[in-house]
CSV table of C-alpha atoms in Angstrom, one decimal:
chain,number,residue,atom,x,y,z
A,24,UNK,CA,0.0,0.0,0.0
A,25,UNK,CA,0.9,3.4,-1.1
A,26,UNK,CA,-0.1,6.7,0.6
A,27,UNK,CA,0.5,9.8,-1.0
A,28,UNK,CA,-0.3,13.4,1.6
A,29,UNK,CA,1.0,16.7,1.1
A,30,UNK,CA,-0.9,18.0,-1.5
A,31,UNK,CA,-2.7,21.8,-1.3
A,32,UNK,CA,-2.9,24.9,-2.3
A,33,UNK,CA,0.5,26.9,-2.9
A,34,UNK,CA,1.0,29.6,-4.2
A,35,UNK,CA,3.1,31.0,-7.6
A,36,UNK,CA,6.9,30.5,-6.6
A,37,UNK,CA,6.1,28.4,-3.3
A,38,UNK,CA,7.0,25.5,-1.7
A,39,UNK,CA,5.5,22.3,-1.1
A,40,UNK,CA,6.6,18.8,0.1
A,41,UNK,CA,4.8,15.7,-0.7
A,42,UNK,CA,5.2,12.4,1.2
A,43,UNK,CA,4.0,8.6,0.1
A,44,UNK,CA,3.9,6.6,3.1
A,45,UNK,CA,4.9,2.7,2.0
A,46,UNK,CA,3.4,-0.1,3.3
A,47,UNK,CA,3.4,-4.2,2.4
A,48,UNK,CA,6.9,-4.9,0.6
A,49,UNK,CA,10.6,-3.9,1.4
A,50,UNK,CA,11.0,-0.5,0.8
A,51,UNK,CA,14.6,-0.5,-0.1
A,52,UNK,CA,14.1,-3.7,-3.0
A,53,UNK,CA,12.4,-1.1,-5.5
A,54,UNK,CA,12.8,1.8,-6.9
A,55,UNK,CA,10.5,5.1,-6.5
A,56,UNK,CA,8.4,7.3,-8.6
A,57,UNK,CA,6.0,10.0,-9.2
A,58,UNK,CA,4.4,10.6,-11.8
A,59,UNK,CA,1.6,13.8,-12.4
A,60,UNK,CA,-2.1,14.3,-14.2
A,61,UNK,CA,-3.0,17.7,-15.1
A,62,UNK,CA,-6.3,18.4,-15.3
A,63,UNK,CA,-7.4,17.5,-18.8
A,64,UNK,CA,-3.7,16.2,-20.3
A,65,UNK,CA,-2.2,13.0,-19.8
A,66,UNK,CA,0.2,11.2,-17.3
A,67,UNK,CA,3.6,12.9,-17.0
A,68,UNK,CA,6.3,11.3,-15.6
A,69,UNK,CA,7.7,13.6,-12.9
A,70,UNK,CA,11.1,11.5,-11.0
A,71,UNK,CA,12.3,8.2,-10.0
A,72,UNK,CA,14.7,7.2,-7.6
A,73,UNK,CA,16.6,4.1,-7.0
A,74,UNK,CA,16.4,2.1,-3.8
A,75,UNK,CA,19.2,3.2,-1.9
A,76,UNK,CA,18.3,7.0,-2.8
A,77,UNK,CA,22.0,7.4,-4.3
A,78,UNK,CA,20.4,8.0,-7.9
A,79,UNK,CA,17.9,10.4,-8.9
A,80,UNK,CA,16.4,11.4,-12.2
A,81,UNK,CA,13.9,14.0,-13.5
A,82,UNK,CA,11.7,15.0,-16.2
A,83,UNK,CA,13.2,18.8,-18.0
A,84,UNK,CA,9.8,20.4,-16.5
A,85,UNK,CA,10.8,20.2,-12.6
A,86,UNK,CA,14.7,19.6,-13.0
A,87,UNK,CA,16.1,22.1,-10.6
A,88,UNK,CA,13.3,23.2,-8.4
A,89,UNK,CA,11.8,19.5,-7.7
A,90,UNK,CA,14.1,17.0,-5.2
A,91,UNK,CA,13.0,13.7,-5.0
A,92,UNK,CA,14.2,11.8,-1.9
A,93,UNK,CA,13.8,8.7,0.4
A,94,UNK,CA,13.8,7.9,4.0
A,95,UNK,CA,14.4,3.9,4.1
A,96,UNK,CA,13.9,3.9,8.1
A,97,UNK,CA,10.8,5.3,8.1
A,98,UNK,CA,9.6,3.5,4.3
A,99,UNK,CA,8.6,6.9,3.0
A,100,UNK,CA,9.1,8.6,-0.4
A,101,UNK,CA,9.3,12.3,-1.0
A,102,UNK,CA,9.1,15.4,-3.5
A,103,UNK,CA,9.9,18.5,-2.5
A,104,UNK,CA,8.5,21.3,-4.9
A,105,UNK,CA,10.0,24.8,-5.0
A,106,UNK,CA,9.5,27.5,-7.3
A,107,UNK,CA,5.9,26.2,-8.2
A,108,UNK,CA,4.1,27.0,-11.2
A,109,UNK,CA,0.4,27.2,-12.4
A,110,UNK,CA,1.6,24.4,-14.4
A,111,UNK,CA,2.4,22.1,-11.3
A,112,UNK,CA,-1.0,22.0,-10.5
A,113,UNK,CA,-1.7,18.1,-10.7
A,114,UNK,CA,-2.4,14.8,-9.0
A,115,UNK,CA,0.6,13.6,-7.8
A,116,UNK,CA,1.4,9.8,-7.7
A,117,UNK,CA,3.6,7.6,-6.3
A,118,UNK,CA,4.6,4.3,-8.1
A,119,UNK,CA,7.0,1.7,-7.4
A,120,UNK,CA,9.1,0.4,-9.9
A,121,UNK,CA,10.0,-3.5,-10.6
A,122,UNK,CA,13.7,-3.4,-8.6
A,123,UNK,CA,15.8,-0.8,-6.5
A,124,UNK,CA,18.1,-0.2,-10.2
A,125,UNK,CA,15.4,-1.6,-12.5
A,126,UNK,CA,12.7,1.3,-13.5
A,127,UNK,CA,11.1,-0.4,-16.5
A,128,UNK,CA,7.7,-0.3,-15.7
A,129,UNK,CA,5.4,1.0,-12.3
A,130,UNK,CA,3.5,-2.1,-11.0
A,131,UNK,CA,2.3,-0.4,-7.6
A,132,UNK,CA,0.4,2.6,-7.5
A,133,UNK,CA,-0.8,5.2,-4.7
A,134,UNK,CA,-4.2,7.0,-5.1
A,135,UNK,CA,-2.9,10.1,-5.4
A,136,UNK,CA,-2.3,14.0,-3.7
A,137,UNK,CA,-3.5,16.6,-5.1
A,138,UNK,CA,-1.7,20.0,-5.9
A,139,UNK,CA,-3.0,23.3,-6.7
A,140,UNK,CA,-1.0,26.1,-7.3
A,141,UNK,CA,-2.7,30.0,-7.9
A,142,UNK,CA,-2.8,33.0,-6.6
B,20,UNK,CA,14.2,13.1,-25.0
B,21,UNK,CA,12.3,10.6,-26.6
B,22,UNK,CA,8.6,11.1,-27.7
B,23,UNK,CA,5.8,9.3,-27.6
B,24,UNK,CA,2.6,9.5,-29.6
B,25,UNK,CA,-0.4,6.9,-29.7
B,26,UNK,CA,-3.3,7.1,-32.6
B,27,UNK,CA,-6.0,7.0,-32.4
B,28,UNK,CA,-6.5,9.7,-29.2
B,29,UNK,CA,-10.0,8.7,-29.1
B,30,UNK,CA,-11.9,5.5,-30.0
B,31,UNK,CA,-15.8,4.9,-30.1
B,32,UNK,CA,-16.2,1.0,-29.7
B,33,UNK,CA,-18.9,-1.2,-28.5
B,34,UNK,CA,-18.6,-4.3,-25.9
B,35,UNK,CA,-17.3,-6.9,-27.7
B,36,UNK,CA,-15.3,-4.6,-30.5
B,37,UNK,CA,-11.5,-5.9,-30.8
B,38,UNK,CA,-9.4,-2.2,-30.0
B,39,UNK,CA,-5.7,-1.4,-31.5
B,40,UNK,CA,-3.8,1.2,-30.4
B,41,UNK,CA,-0.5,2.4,-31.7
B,42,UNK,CA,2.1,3.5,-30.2
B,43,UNK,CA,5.5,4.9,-31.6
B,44,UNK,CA,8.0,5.9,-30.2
B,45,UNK,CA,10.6,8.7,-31.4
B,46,UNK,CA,13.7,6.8,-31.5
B,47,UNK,CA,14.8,3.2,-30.6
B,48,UNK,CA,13.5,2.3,-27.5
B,49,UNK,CA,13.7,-1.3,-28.0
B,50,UNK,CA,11.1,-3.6,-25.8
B,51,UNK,CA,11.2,-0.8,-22.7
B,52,UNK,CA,8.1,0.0,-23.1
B,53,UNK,CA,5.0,-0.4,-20.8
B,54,UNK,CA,1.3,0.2,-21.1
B,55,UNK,CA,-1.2,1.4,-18.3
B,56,UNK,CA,-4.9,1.7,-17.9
B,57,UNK,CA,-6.3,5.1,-16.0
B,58,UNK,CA,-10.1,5.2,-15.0
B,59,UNK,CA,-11.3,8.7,-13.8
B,60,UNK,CA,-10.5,9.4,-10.3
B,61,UNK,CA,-8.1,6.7,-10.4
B,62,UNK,CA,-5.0,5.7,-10.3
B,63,UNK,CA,-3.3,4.3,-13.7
B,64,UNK,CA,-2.8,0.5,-13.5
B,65,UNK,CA,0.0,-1.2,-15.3
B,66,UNK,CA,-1.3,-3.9,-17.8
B,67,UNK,CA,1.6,-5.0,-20.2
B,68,UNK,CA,5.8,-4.5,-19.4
B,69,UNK,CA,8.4,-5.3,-22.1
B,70,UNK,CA,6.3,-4.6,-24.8
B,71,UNK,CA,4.3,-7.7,-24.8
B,72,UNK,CA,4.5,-9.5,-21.3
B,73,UNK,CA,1.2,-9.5,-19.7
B,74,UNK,CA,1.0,-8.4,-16.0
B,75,UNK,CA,-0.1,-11.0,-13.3
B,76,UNK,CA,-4.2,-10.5,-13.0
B,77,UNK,CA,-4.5,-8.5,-16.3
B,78,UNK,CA,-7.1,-10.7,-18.4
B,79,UNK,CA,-5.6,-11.6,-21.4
B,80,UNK,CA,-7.8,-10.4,-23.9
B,81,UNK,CA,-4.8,-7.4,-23.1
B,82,UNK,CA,-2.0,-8.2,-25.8
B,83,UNK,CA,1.2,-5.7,-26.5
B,84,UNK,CA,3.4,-6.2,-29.4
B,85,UNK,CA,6.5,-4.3,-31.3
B,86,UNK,CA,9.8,-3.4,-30.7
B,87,UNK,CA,12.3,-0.3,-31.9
B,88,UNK,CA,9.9,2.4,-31.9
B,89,UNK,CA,6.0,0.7,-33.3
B,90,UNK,CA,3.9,-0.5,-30.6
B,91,UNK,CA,0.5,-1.8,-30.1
B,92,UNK,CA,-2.3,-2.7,-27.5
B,93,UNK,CA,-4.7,-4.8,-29.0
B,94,UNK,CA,-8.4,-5.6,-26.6
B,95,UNK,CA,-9.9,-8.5,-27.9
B,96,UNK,CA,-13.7,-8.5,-27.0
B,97,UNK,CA,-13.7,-5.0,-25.2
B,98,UNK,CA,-15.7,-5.1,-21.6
B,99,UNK,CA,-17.5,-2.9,-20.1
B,100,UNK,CA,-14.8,-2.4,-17.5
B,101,UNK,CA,-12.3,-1.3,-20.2
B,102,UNK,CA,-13.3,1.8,-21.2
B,103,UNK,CA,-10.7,4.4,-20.0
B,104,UNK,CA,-7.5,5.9,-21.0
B,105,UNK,CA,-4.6,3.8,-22.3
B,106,UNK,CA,-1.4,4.9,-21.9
B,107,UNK,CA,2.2,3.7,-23.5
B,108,UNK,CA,5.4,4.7,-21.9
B,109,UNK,CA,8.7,4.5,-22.6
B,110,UNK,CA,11.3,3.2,-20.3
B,111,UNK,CA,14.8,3.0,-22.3
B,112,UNK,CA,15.9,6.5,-21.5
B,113,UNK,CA,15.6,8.9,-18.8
B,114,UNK,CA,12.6,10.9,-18.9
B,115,UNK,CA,10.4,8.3,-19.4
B,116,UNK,CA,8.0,10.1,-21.3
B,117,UNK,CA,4.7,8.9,-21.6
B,118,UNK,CA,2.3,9.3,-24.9
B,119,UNK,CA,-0.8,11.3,-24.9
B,120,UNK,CA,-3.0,8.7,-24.4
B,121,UNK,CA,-6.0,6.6,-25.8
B,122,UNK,CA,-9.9,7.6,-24.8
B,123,UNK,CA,-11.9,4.5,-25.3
B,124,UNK,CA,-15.2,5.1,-24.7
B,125,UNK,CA,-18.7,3.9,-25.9
């Protein structure tokens, strides 16, 4: 189980952290991501992160103002958000990916967080 | 970055229709690629990985083909639980764009 919080209202050029609380497999055996829905377009891959947190990767739109990270102690999954845009606003969604290095497909979803950002 | 379009973006079919949708990718991607299934107000569900290899629990009237950069999702007797939004992605290169998507509806 996946368990995505966080999600608000922000405002233009603010900050928000989302969390996915991980339940029901080992944490550290897979690799992270999340991946967004803006209203009316399709799925956008956002960031992935491999299982020991040592690798990151990002999508053009957020590199530099989005940090994905992990906290294998506690089994939770992050994205901080800085510099937010109009364009941000999404559902946010946590997936797990096959392997801690492997990231060829998202078998596990969470439900979702929602982010809003205006003025 | 590689792109990823899917024709058609929406598709009228009835339950029982056979569905194709193509997927094709901008450059060589070779089998990475992965197809999902989003209902509204949910969350996407994975249905084929490697191009073609079905996931545990997905019926199999669900079939992927292709390699390189041509993909396709085929539905054989369409439900009435399948109507959503089909989605490929690729997964060879960091970002791992997605394509637009596929509408099925009735």
């Amino acid at each position: 189980q996946m368990v995505e919080s966080g999600g608000g209202l922000a405002q233009p050029g603010g900050s928000l952290r989302l969390s996915c609380a991980v339940s029901g497999f080992t944490f550290t055996s897979h690799a992270m991501n999340w991946v967004r829905l803006a209203p009316g377009q399709g799925l956008e891959w956002v960031s992935a992160i491999s299982g020991s947190g040592e690798t990151t990767f990002y999508a053009d739109s957020v590199e530099g103002r989005f940090t994905i990270s992990r906290d294998n102690s506690e089994n939770t999954l992050f994205l901080q958000m800085n510099s937010l845009r109009a364009e941000d606003s999404a559902v946010y969604y946590c997936a797990r990916g096959p392997l801690k290095d492997y990231y060829y497909y998202m078998d596990v979803w969470g439900r979702g967080t929602t982010v809003t950002v205006a003025s | 970055d590689i792109q990823m379009t899917q024709s058609p973006s929406d598709v009228s079919a009835s339950v029982g229709d056979r569905v194709t949708i193509t997927c094709r990718a901008s450059q060589d991607v070779n089998r990475w690629l992965a197809w999902y299934q989003q209902k509204p107000g949910k969350a996407p569900m994975l249905l084929i990985y490697g191009a073609s290899s079905l996931r545990s629990g997905v019926p199999s009237r669900f079939s992927g083909s292709g390699s390189g950069t041509d993909f396709t999702l085929t539905i054989n007797s369409l439900q009435p639980e399948d109507f959503a939004t089909y989605y490929c992605q690729q997964a060879n290169s960091f970002p791992h764009t997605f394509g637009p998507g596929t509408k099925v509806d009735l």
